[in-house]
Amino acid sequence: MTKDKKRKTAVREAQNATGSRYTRLAREMAAPRAGQAFRLADLLAECATLPHASVEWDFPEHYAPAVFDSALIGTAVPYGTVLELAGSLAQVGPGATITVESVSPLSQAVVVCRKRRFQLVLTQDMVNELCRQPECANTADSWAFTHCRDHLAECGTRALVSMARDWGRGRREEHDEDPAAVGGGTEADLLIKAAIAAVCFEPVRDALLDACFGDPDLFDDVYWDASQALAVQHALERERLRLYEVAQAEVRRIHKATGACVSCGKPLFAWNPGIPPTHCPSCAVPRTAEHRSPALA
């Protein structure tokens, strides 16, 4: 029996067992295993050349997107979803290698390209960029973040500082007409909380303040109006204090959750930014070279 006949026989057996339609089962059973890789150019070639596929949807068909049967993804994929993915990878180019992480036919597929993870929505023309932690289904809280809030602390100092700078510069551009209003933001709080767990509060805080406000020694040159320069200076100091209070609140939360040093059981009291908040000074793990890096450009 040929490979194709074996596949058809397996589909028929599944059809008899489940009562589902043959075409739908064939598509689902043809889904590739995780790890299949292909070029973005090849997926675009499929999108540009393959005809419209007929699909049995679980919702009214007039709400359904136009799809084609992708041999690379292993299921029906909306044309618009592929184009959205191509737009997200425009800077990488058509030669980018894409790897399939998982496929749920007629629902979603998750693909990976250069550590970036994308959820291909197969029921509409949509792509969502996911947290870069493998198998995580969450999205990041900001365009500047590579990970969701649950996995931010696992990024380490260098990555958190980079995200803080990107987010801070974007925040500064948003408030270009009122630079004194740059402070605040849920995303900044998330970075600070992650920095507490990653033992890098000071470099992340400094990166946020520098990206949001710039060098305070240059305020008099940047802002010709002395009152505006003073307002931005005050805003900078308010934000510095606010971020410190966010950090303290996070440390108190961790202390309350752990109750005592996780190594020796001694009570946890004062906070030292240079040691993990779950440890007392005697049991703290020495800071890594990455944590000691002051600038982390």
Rosetta silent file (secondary structure, phi, psi, omega in degrees, C-alpha in Angstrom):
SEQUENCE: MTKDKKRKTAVREAQNATGSRYTRLAREMAAPRAGQAFRLADLLAECATLPHASVEWDFPEHYAPAVFDSALIGTAVPYGTVLELAGSLAQVGPGATITVESVSPLSQAVVVCRKRRFQLVLTQDMVNELCRQPECANTADSWAFTHCRDHLAECGTRALVSMARDWGRGRREEHDEDPAAVGGGTEADLLIKAAIAAVCFEPVRDALLDACFGDPDLFDDVYWDASQALAVQHALERERLRLYEVAQAEVRRIHKATGACVSCGKPLFAWNPGIPPTHCPSCAVPRTAEHRSPALA
SCORE:     score description
SCORE:     0.000 S_00000001
   1 L     0.000  130.452 -179.215    0.000    0.000    0.000 S_00000001
   2 L   -69.704  164.344  179.676    1.395    3.397   -0.984 S_00000001
   3 H   -60.733  -39.338 -179.717    1.945    6.179    1.549 S_00000001
   4 H   -66.956  -39.920  179.346   -0.975    8.165    0.084 S_00000001
   5 H   -67.427  -37.296  176.698   -3.318    5.189    0.294 S_00000001
   6 H   -61.700  -42.152  179.696   -2.284    4.559    3.890 S_00000001
   7 H   -63.467  -43.520 -179.626   -3.076    8.176    4.735 S_00000001
   8 H   -65.136  -38.780  178.030   -6.488    7.966    3.056 S_00000001
   9 H   -63.310  -41.188  178.764   -7.273    4.717    4.859 S_00000001
  10 H   -64.136  -37.789  178.911   -6.379    6.316    8.194 S_00000001
  11 H   -66.499  -42.325  179.133   -8.628    9.267    7.425 S_00000001
  12 H   -62.130  -40.760  179.580  -11.516    6.948    6.501 S_00000001
  13 H   -64.390  -41.206  178.079  -11.080    5.021    9.743 S_00000001
  14 H   -66.817  -36.051  178.260  -11.126    8.256   11.728 S_00000001
  15 H   -63.588  -43.921  179.530  -14.198    9.381    9.800 S_00000001
  16 H   -65.199  -32.526 -177.573  -16.049    6.173   10.643 S_00000001
  17 H   -79.194  -33.368 -174.065  -15.076    6.513   14.293 S_00000001
  18 H  -106.999  -23.914 -176.363  -15.942   10.202   14.735 S_00000001
  19 L    81.397    3.494  179.394  -18.540   10.938   12.071 S_00000001
  20 L   -75.403  165.378  179.424  -16.638   14.056   10.972 S_00000001
  21 L   -71.179  148.328 -176.918  -16.289   15.064    7.353 S_00000001
  22 H   -61.863  -46.296 -175.146  -13.495   13.498    5.345 S_00000001
  23 H   -62.927  -39.096 -179.337  -12.005   16.795    4.113 S_00000001
  24 H   -68.878  -43.957  178.576  -11.776   18.257    7.598 S_00000001
  25 H   -63.236  -40.134  179.563  -10.179   15.147    9.069 S_00000001
  26 H   -61.008  -40.584  179.975   -7.724   14.945    6.184 S_00000001
  27 H   -67.349  -43.286 -178.572   -6.633   18.508    6.814 S_00000001
  28 H   -67.138  -39.810 -177.362   -6.272   17.998   10.559 S_00000001
  29 H   -76.654  -14.393  178.753   -4.357   14.728   10.210 S_00000001
  30 L   -88.433   -4.065 -178.376   -2.021   16.276    7.652 S_00000001
  31 L   -58.836  133.444 -176.453   -0.819   18.915   10.123 S_00000001
  32 L   -72.600  160.489  174.608    2.976   18.733   10.387 S_00000001
  33 L   -72.265  154.011  176.766    4.849   17.948   13.545 S_00000001
  34 L   -59.226  141.467  179.346    6.279   20.798   15.537 S_00000001
  35 L   109.832  -11.383  177.952    9.714   21.747   14.319 S_00000001
  36 L   -65.155  133.936 -176.928    9.023   21.925   10.576 S_00000001
  37 E  -119.766  149.959  177.953   10.928   24.863    9.111 S_00000001
  38 E  -158.811  169.331  178.903   10.496   26.866    5.910 S_00000001
  39 E   -89.934  149.790  175.452   11.305   30.263    4.473 S_00000001
  40 H   -57.962  -37.210  179.863    8.923   33.200    4.630 S_00000001
  41 H   -60.015  -37.008  179.935    9.312   33.457    0.844 S_00000001
  42 H   -69.306  -37.868  177.078    7.929   29.938    0.430 S_00000001
  43 H   -67.144  -39.197  177.147    4.889   30.730    2.566 S_00000001
  44 H   -65.626  -34.486  177.805    4.301   33.895    0.530 S_00000001
  45 H   -64.892  -41.863  175.204    4.567   31.830   -2.655 S_00000001
  46 H   -59.491  -46.718 -177.655    1.827   29.537   -1.365 S_00000001
  47 H   -60.476  -36.195 -175.784   -0.291   32.546   -0.474 S_00000001
  48 H   -82.259  -20.419 -171.470    0.159   34.050   -3.934 S_00000001
  49 H  -117.154  -25.285 -174.882   -0.472   30.919   -5.986 S_00000001
  50 L   -80.394  143.650 -178.061   -2.787   28.507   -4.173 S_00000001
  51 L   -75.791  167.181  177.006   -6.541   28.706   -4.826 S_00000001
  52 L   -62.141  134.772 -179.338   -9.246   29.424   -2.307 S_00000001
  53 L  -101.660  146.642  176.755   -9.998   26.361   -0.132 S_00000001
  54 L   -90.970  126.553 -174.286  -13.421   25.192    0.977 S_00000001
  55 L  -128.785  142.476  175.248  -13.628   24.814    4.763 S_00000001
  56 L   -92.397   99.575 -177.467  -16.316   23.580    7.131 S_00000001
  57 L   -86.860  160.563  177.089  -16.370   26.316    9.779 S_00000001
  58 L   -93.863   13.569  179.282  -18.039   26.174   13.178 S_00000001
  59 L  -143.888  167.223 -177.893  -19.587   29.609   12.603 S_00000001
  60 L   -51.712  132.576 -173.031  -21.538   31.324    9.791 S_00000001
  61 H   -63.574  -27.043 -178.159  -19.484   31.170    6.611 S_00000001
  62 H   -70.293  -10.645  174.311  -20.028   34.842    5.756 S_00000001
  63 H   -92.170   -8.541 -173.218  -17.848   35.673    8.777 S_00000001
  64 L   -80.531  148.351  177.122  -15.059   33.383    7.600 S_00000001
  65 L   -81.727  163.896  172.766  -11.869   34.640    5.941 S_00000001
  66 L   -76.284  128.319 -174.362  -10.631   33.549    2.536 S_00000001
  67 E  -129.020  162.955  172.406   -8.182   30.691    3.108 S_00000001
  68 E  -133.138  155.117  178.752   -5.839   28.383    1.231 S_00000001
  69 E   -81.050  109.380 -178.857   -4.513   24.942    2.150 S_00000001
  70 E   -92.526  120.172  175.630   -0.937   25.499    3.297 S_00000001
  71 L   -72.778  -24.749 -178.426    1.347   22.488    3.068 S_00000001
  72 L   -76.679  -43.830  178.104    3.923   24.393    5.119 S_00000001
  73 L   -81.961  -34.183  177.515    1.646   25.225    8.052 S_00000001
  74 L    95.476   17.165  178.962   -0.379   22.052    7.641 S_00000001
  75 E  -162.622  178.510  176.963   -3.877   23.516    7.671 S_00000001
  76 E   -73.010  131.158 -176.541   -6.064   26.139    6.031 S_00000001
  77 E  -126.882  132.390  177.230   -4.555   29.600    6.521 S_00000001
  78 E   -64.721  139.963  176.674   -6.179   32.965    5.748 S_00000001
  79 H   -57.649  -43.365 -177.615   -4.435   34.943    3.027 S_00000001
  80 H   -64.412  -31.802  178.642   -4.632   38.063    5.204 S_00000001
  81 H   -65.922  -41.260  177.804   -2.954   36.298    8.125 S_00000001
  82 H   -63.584  -41.177  179.478    0.073   35.448    5.984 S_00000001
  83 H   -66.163  -36.663  175.711    0.303   39.040    4.793 S_00000001
  84 H   -62.428  -42.768  178.572    0.106   40.257    8.408 S_00000001
  85 H   -62.873  -42.591  178.948    2.978   37.924    9.309 S_00000001
  86 H   -61.206  -38.114  176.930    5.013   39.172    6.352 S_00000001
  87 H   -64.548  -40.025  179.438    4.491   42.732    7.558 S_00000001
  88 H   -66.436  -26.446 -178.294    5.692   41.825   11.057 S_00000001
  89 L  -106.384   20.175 -175.878    8.828   40.271    9.549 S_00000001
  90 L   -58.351  -38.166 -178.334    9.442   42.988    6.973 S_00000001
  91 L   -72.267  -22.894  179.565   12.795   43.965    8.509 S_00000001
  92 L   -81.106  -40.145  176.805   13.976   40.355    8.444 S_00000001
  93 L   100.457  166.183 -176.312   13.090   39.778    4.790 S_00000001
  94 L   -65.158  -17.185  179.542   11.675   36.916    2.708 S_00000001
  95 L   -82.629   -0.230 -178.107   14.687   34.714    3.428 S_00000001
  96 L   -61.315  138.715  177.808   13.765   34.479    7.112 S_00000001
  97 E   -89.930  128.314 -179.837   13.458   30.940    8.452 S_00000001
  98 E  -114.131  136.239  178.783   10.176   30.171   10.202 S_00000001
  99 E  -117.551  135.323  177.779    9.662   27.162   12.457 S_00000001
 100 E   -79.240  123.534  175.942    6.295   25.664   13.356 S_00000001
 101 E   -91.763  -42.980  179.148    5.867   25.392   17.128 S_00000001
 102 E  -161.042  156.501  178.799    2.302   24.080   17.177 S_00000001
 103 E  -139.135  128.493  169.592   -0.790   23.805   14.982 S_00000001
 104 E  -118.461   96.816 -173.683   -4.458   23.568   15.909 S_00000001
 105 L   -50.166  136.840 -179.775   -6.199   23.192   12.516 S_00000001
 106 L    61.215   20.189  176.936   -8.906   25.772   11.817 S_00000001
 107 L  -133.166  -71.362 -179.816   -8.029   27.520   15.076 S_00000001
 108 E  -158.504  161.828  171.914   -4.467   28.770   15.388 S_00000001
 109 E  -137.595  145.127  176.770   -0.835   28.059   14.638 S_00000001
 110 E  -115.037  126.197  179.682    2.225   29.275   16.509 S_00000001
 111 E  -125.088  157.942 -176.127    5.407   29.908   14.539 S_00000001
 112 E  -126.787  136.230  175.407    8.841   31.137   15.574 S_00000001
 113 E  -141.939  114.241  179.521   11.290   33.376   13.717 S_00000001
 114 L    52.240   50.344  178.033   14.522   34.547   15.349 S_00000001
 115 L    74.699  -13.077  177.009   13.130   33.940   18.855 S_00000001
 116 E   -81.660  134.581 -177.641    9.988   35.936   18.064 S_00000001
 117 E  -111.728  133.636 -177.275    6.799   33.885   18.440 S_00000001
 118 E  -125.487  134.067  172.559    3.671   34.608   16.431 S_00000001
 119 E   -93.759  116.132  176.016    0.158   33.310   16.838 S_00000001
 120 E   -89.954  111.119  178.759   -1.436   32.910   13.418 S_00000001
 121 E   -78.924  120.606 -172.823   -5.179   33.264   13.917 S_00000001
 122 L   -95.500   -2.330  178.579   -6.775   30.899   11.400 S_00000001
 123 L  -102.032   -3.166  176.402  -10.373   32.080   11.824 S_00000001
 124 L  -161.361  169.325 -178.143   -9.678   35.645   10.731 S_00000001
 125 L   -79.375   85.749 -173.745   -6.977   37.765    9.115 S_00000001
 126 E  -155.318  144.131  173.686   -4.904   38.305   12.237 S_00000001
 127 E  -132.931  133.581  175.828   -1.458   37.746   13.764 S_00000001
 128 E  -118.709  131.937  175.145   -0.536   38.267   17.414 S_00000001
 129 E   -83.856  128.458 -176.008    3.043   38.413   18.638 S_00000001
 130 E   -99.385  167.346  170.608    3.387   36.243   21.732 S_00000001
 131 L   -53.434  143.211 -176.901    5.733   36.181   24.677 S_00000001
 132 L   -79.094   -3.560  174.152    9.082   34.715   23.632 S_00000001
 133 L   -70.745  123.375 -178.610    8.944   32.091   26.373 S_00000001
 134 L   -52.629  136.534  176.543    8.302   28.762   24.559 S_00000001
 135 L    72.003    0.170  177.016    4.724   27.486   24.813 S_00000001
 136 L   -77.944  132.932 -177.391    3.509   30.648   26.556 S_00000001
 137 L   -97.622    4.742 -177.095    0.162   31.794   25.135 S_00000001
 138 L   -87.903  154.703  171.970    0.323   35.322   26.571 S_00000001
 139 E   -99.638  160.199  177.922    1.080   38.532   24.715 S_00000001
 140 L   -75.194  157.308 -178.073    3.397   41.225   26.020 S_00000001
 141 L   -82.444   -8.248 -178.691    1.939   44.286   27.727 S_00000001
 142 L  -150.299  152.309  175.810    3.828   46.694   25.464 S_00000001
 143 L   -60.334  -24.963 -176.588    5.263   46.793   21.976 S_00000001
 144 L   -83.600   -9.139 -176.368    8.648   47.357   23.645 S_00000001
 145 L   -95.522  142.891  176.100    8.515   44.121   25.650 S_00000001
 146 L   -95.025  -17.069 -176.896    9.744   40.777   24.403 S_00000001
 147 L  -131.218  158.545  176.129    8.045   38.783   27.179 S_00000001
 148 L   -74.105  171.329 -176.519    4.744   38.803   29.038 S_00000001
 149 L   -62.347  -28.339 -179.638    4.557   40.061   32.625 S_00000001
 150 L   -72.732  -22.022 -175.276    4.874   36.517   33.974 S_00000001
 151 L  -119.119    6.418 -179.681    8.212   35.980   32.223 S_00000001
 152 H   -59.959  -42.537 -175.347    9.764   39.466   32.224 S_00000001
 153 H   -64.658  -18.933 -179.586   11.942   38.717   35.236 S_00000001
 154 H   -80.936   -4.953 -176.135   13.524   35.770   33.396 S_00000001
 155 H   -76.344  -28.695 -177.928   15.001   38.099   30.779 S_00000001
 156 L    89.476  171.823 -173.197   17.909   39.324   32.902 S_00000001
 157 H   -60.788  -51.289 -174.002   19.484   42.736   33.310 S_00000001
 158 H   -58.768  -45.776 -178.279   20.626   43.392   29.779 S_00000001
 159 H   -69.246  -39.960  179.841   17.248   42.610   28.200 S_00000001
 160 H   -65.626  -40.049  177.298   15.265   44.508   30.834 S_00000001
 161 H   -63.351  -42.415  178.421   17.440   47.586   30.422 S_00000001
 162 H   -61.727  -43.677  178.060   16.990   47.416   26.649 S_00000001
 163 H   -64.867  -39.158  179.019   13.209   47.168   27.015 S_00000001
 164 H   -61.708  -40.718  179.413   13.206   50.042   29.509 S_00000001
 165 H   -67.557  -43.878  179.848   15.074   52.233   27.046 S_00000001
 166 H   -62.865  -46.886 -178.890   12.803   51.350   24.145 S_00000001
 167 H   -65.106  -42.476 -178.545    9.644   51.921   26.165 S_00000001
 168 H   -63.146  -39.899  178.589   10.960   55.152   27.692 S_00000001
 169 H   -66.729  -38.912  176.385   11.880   56.629   24.319 S_00000001
 170 H   -64.948  -40.974  178.347    8.459   55.766   22.963 S_00000001
 171 H   -62.511  -39.377  179.889    6.817   57.320   26.012 S_00000001
 172 H   -66.025  -39.485  178.096    8.870   60.479   25.539 S_00000001
 173 H   -66.076  -36.100  179.094    7.792   60.780   21.908 S_00000001
 174 H   -63.401  -30.993 -177.099    4.142   60.401   22.926 S_00000001
 175 L  -111.740   35.821 -177.328    4.475   63.372   25.284 S_00000001
 176 L   -58.302  -35.422 -178.245    6.696   65.499   23.073 S_00000001
 177 L   -81.506  -16.158  179.110    4.480   68.559   23.567 S_00000001
 178 L  -139.668   75.232 -174.296    4.362   68.146   27.355 S_00000001
 179 H   -62.111  -18.911  179.082    7.634   66.536   28.519 S_00000001
 180 H   -76.198   -9.154 -177.778    6.709   67.013   32.171 S_00000001
 181 H  -100.084   13.834 -174.816    3.863   64.497   31.726 S_00000001
 182 L   -71.654  -30.442 -173.995    6.089   61.576   30.739 S_00000001
 183 L   -60.823  164.585  179.279    6.125   59.933   34.167 S_00000001
 184 L    89.029 -175.496  178.530    3.892   57.067   35.223 S_00000001
 185 L   115.899  127.603  178.408    2.674   54.126   33.207 S_00000001
 186 H   -60.876  -35.253 -177.914    1.699   50.554   34.023 S_00000001
 187 H   -64.798  -39.313  177.604    4.432   49.272   31.717 S_00000001
 188 H   -62.686  -39.435  178.478    7.124   51.095   33.718 S_00000001
 189 H   -63.028  -40.550  179.516    5.785   49.484   36.901 S_00000001
 190 H   -63.232  -39.352  178.193    5.970   46.034   35.300 S_00000001
 191 H   -64.950  -40.734  179.446    9.604   46.607   34.361 S_00000001
 192 H   -65.585  -42.834  179.031   10.445   47.696   37.891 S_00000001
 193 H   -63.071  -40.356  177.013    8.715   44.651   39.391 S_00000001
 194 H   -65.740  -37.321 -179.848   10.598   42.381   37.008 S_00000001
 195 H   -65.513  -32.851  177.530   13.839   44.181   37.901 S_00000001
 196 H   -63.630  -47.574 -179.947   13.259   43.464   41.585 S_00000001
 197 H   -65.681  -34.161 -178.577   13.000   39.734   40.901 S_00000001
 198 L   -88.402    1.923  178.128   15.994   39.862   38.543 S_00000001
 199 L    58.719   50.405  178.216   18.041   41.892   41.061 S_00000001
 200 L  -146.042   40.664 -177.416   18.658   44.804   38.709 S_00000001
 201 H   -56.959  -50.304 -172.948   16.436   47.596   40.021 S_00000001
 202 H   -62.936  -49.113  178.577   18.964   50.407   39.732 S_00000001
 203 H   -63.914  -34.570  178.523   20.077   49.909   36.091 S_00000001
 204 H   -70.915  -43.808  177.061   16.461   49.441   34.946 S_00000001
 205 H   -60.023  -46.168 -178.636   15.257   52.496   36.873 S_00000001
 206 H   -63.311  -37.716  178.736   18.126   54.606   35.537 S_00000001
 207 H   -65.510  -40.789  178.350   17.429   53.444   31.974 S_00000001
 208 H   -62.408  -48.653 -177.245   13.756   54.370   32.332 S_00000001
 209 H   -64.447  -41.872 -179.362   14.488   57.830   33.722 S_00000001
 210 H   -66.294  -42.606 -179.106   17.156   58.583   31.116 S_00000001
 211 H   -69.604  -35.641 -178.011   14.983   57.438   28.204 S_00000001
 212 H   -76.520  -39.269 -170.599   11.903   59.283   29.449 S_00000001
 213 H  -116.283  -24.377 -176.430   13.499   62.578   30.464 S_00000001
 214 L    88.166 -171.883 -177.605   17.030   62.772   29.112 S_00000001
 215 L   -79.010  117.740 -179.451   20.101   64.194   30.856 S_00000001
 216 H   -63.343  -23.138  178.369   19.047   66.669   33.590 S_00000001
 217 H   -68.625  -15.892 -178.343   22.353   68.531   33.173 S_00000001
 218 H  -105.430    4.705 -176.938   21.150   69.557   29.700 S_00000001
 219 H   -58.291  -39.591 -178.414   17.642   70.698   30.664 S_00000001
 220 H   -66.411  -27.495  178.203   18.618   74.368   30.580 S_00000001
 221 H   -84.636  -35.316 -178.240   19.918   73.946   27.021 S_00000001
 222 H   -75.012  -40.858 -177.837   17.052   71.785   25.792 S_00000001
 223 L  -109.527  107.708 -178.980   14.266   73.898   27.293 S_00000001
 224 L   -66.917  -30.889  178.461   14.719   77.607   26.672 S_00000001
 225 L   -79.020  117.996 -176.865   11.837   78.394   28.968 S_00000001
 226 H   -62.495  -34.301 -179.734   13.216   78.238   32.509 S_00000001
 227 H   -67.391  -36.423  178.050    9.809   77.355   33.950 S_00000001
 228 H   -69.756  -40.802  177.728    9.518   74.357   31.626 S_00000001
 229 H   -59.557  -40.304  179.600   13.028   73.181   32.497 S_00000001
 230 H   -67.993  -39.529  179.700   12.099   73.375   36.178 S_00000001
 231 H   -63.504  -41.063  179.285    8.823   71.502   35.558 S_00000001
 232 H   -68.706  -37.494  177.343   10.639   68.671   33.784 S_00000001
 233 H   -61.775  -43.519  178.130   13.227   68.533   36.559 S_00000001
 234 H   -64.921  -40.223  179.379   10.450   68.187   39.140 S_00000001
 235 H   -63.123  -38.892  178.001    8.725   65.555   36.996 S_00000001
 236 H   -61.541  -46.562 -178.703   11.983   63.585   36.827 S_00000001
 237 H   -68.419  -35.975  176.709   12.395   63.612   40.601 S_00000001
 238 H   -63.065  -42.407 -179.586    8.742   62.670   41.144 S_00000001
 239 H   -68.886  -36.196  176.922    9.113   59.720   38.814 S_00000001
 240 H   -59.963  -45.591  179.068   12.352   58.652   40.507 S_00000001
 241 H   -66.362  -41.296 -178.636   10.537   58.616   43.850 S_00000001
 242 H   -63.242  -43.037  179.401    7.483   56.886   42.373 S_00000001
 243 H   -64.601  -35.782  176.998    9.560   54.087   40.864 S_00000001
 244 H   -65.565  -39.234  178.529   11.311   53.593   44.194 S_00000001
 245 H   -67.924  -36.994  175.026    7.933   53.311   45.916 S_00000001
 246 H   -61.385  -42.204  179.208    6.791   50.774   43.312 S_00000001
 247 H   -63.975  -44.797  179.558    9.941   48.779   44.046 S_00000001
 248 H   -61.692  -42.240  179.179    9.397   48.932   47.795 S_00000001
 249 H   -62.900  -38.159  178.802    5.791   47.791   47.425 S_00000001
 250 H   -67.994  -39.580  177.718    6.912   44.841   45.301 S_00000001
 251 H   -63.750  -42.602  178.275    9.545   43.869   47.854 S_00000001
 252 H   -61.495  -39.327  178.981    6.936   43.996   50.631 S_00000001
 253 H   -63.333  -43.642 -179.772    4.659   41.775   48.551 S_00000001
 254 H   -66.095  -41.995  178.884    7.449   39.241   48.012 S_00000001
 255 H   -61.410  -40.355 -179.898    8.421   39.299   51.691 S_00000001
 256 H   -67.306  -37.943 -178.708    4.814   38.695   52.677 S_00000001
 257 H   -70.834  -38.850 -177.806    4.483   35.845   50.174 S_00000001
 258 H   -86.121  -34.279  177.246    7.727   34.094   51.207 S_00000001
 259 L    82.744  -36.982 -178.160    7.550   34.911   54.907 S_00000001
 260 L  -160.561  171.989  177.453   11.247   34.285   55.487 S_00000001
 261 L   -57.954  129.640 -176.251   14.545   33.710   53.727 S_00000001
 262 L   -71.775  -11.754  179.950   14.072   30.749   51.412 S_00000001
 263 L   -96.835  -48.437 -173.723   17.538   29.438   52.307 S_00000001
 264 L  -113.826  -12.891  178.970   17.890   29.763   56.085 S_00000001
 265 L    85.307    3.613  178.498   14.400   30.712   57.287 S_00000001
 266 L   -72.053  152.413  178.980   15.455   33.968   58.934 S_00000001
 267 L   -61.659  148.963  177.192   12.963   36.892   58.832 S_00000001
 268 L  -104.121  126.504 -178.046   13.190   39.295   55.908 S_00000001
 269 L  -122.921  -91.144 -175.199   13.217   42.972   56.811 S_00000001
 270 L   -70.164  156.619  179.046   15.182   45.638   54.972 S_00000001
 271 L  -106.158  128.737  173.573   15.544   45.678   51.207 S_00000001
 272 L  -114.863  115.579 -177.108   18.935   45.742   49.543 S_00000001
 273 L   -57.947  -16.229 -176.622   18.666   46.303   45.753 S_00000001
 274 L   -90.788   -1.059  179.616   21.775   44.182   45.279 S_00000001
 275 L  -128.824  155.427  178.928   20.374   40.926   46.659 S_00000001
 276 L   -60.542  139.940 -178.403   17.322   38.814   45.763 S_00000001
 277 L   -68.992   -8.662  178.677   14.251   39.858   47.776 S_00000001
 278 L   -93.546    0.836 -176.555   13.680   36.220   48.764 S_00000001
 279 L  -125.677  152.534  170.964   17.024   35.962   50.573 S_00000001
 280 L   -83.159  164.236 -178.168   18.650   37.507   53.607 S_00000001
 281 L   -56.925  -31.957 -177.633   22.061   39.195   53.128 S_00000001
 282 L   -70.341  -30.453 -174.935   23.885   36.133   54.513 S_00000001
 283 L  -103.281   -0.671 -174.776   22.314   33.746   52.010 S_00000001
 284 L   -63.615  136.897  175.927   22.169   36.022   48.968 S_00000001
 285 L   -73.286  134.017  178.848   23.698   34.617   45.807 S_00000001
 286 L   -55.401  143.033 -179.823   26.536   36.887   44.551 S_00000001
 287 L   -65.936  142.327  179.608   25.504   39.157   41.725 S_00000001
 288 L   -77.144  169.707  177.974   26.512   38.008   38.246 S_00000001
 289 H   -61.189  -33.755 -179.793   28.722   39.987   35.905 S_00000001
 290 H   -65.026  -41.342 -179.957   25.615   40.952   33.993 S_00000001
 291 H   -66.629  -27.390 -178.178   24.037   42.433   37.121 S_00000001
 292 H   -81.093  -14.303 -177.860   27.208   44.407   37.807 S_00000001
 293 L   -66.789  120.843 -174.710   27.202   46.021   34.365 S_00000001
 294 L   -77.162  -40.649 -171.394   26.233   49.669   34.923 S_00000001
 295 L   -98.784  -47.008  179.865   25.326   50.867   31.453 S_00000001
 296 L    52.699   60.590 -177.058   24.450   47.772   29.406 S_00000001
 297 L   -65.428    0.000    0.000   24.252   49.597   26.101 S_00000001
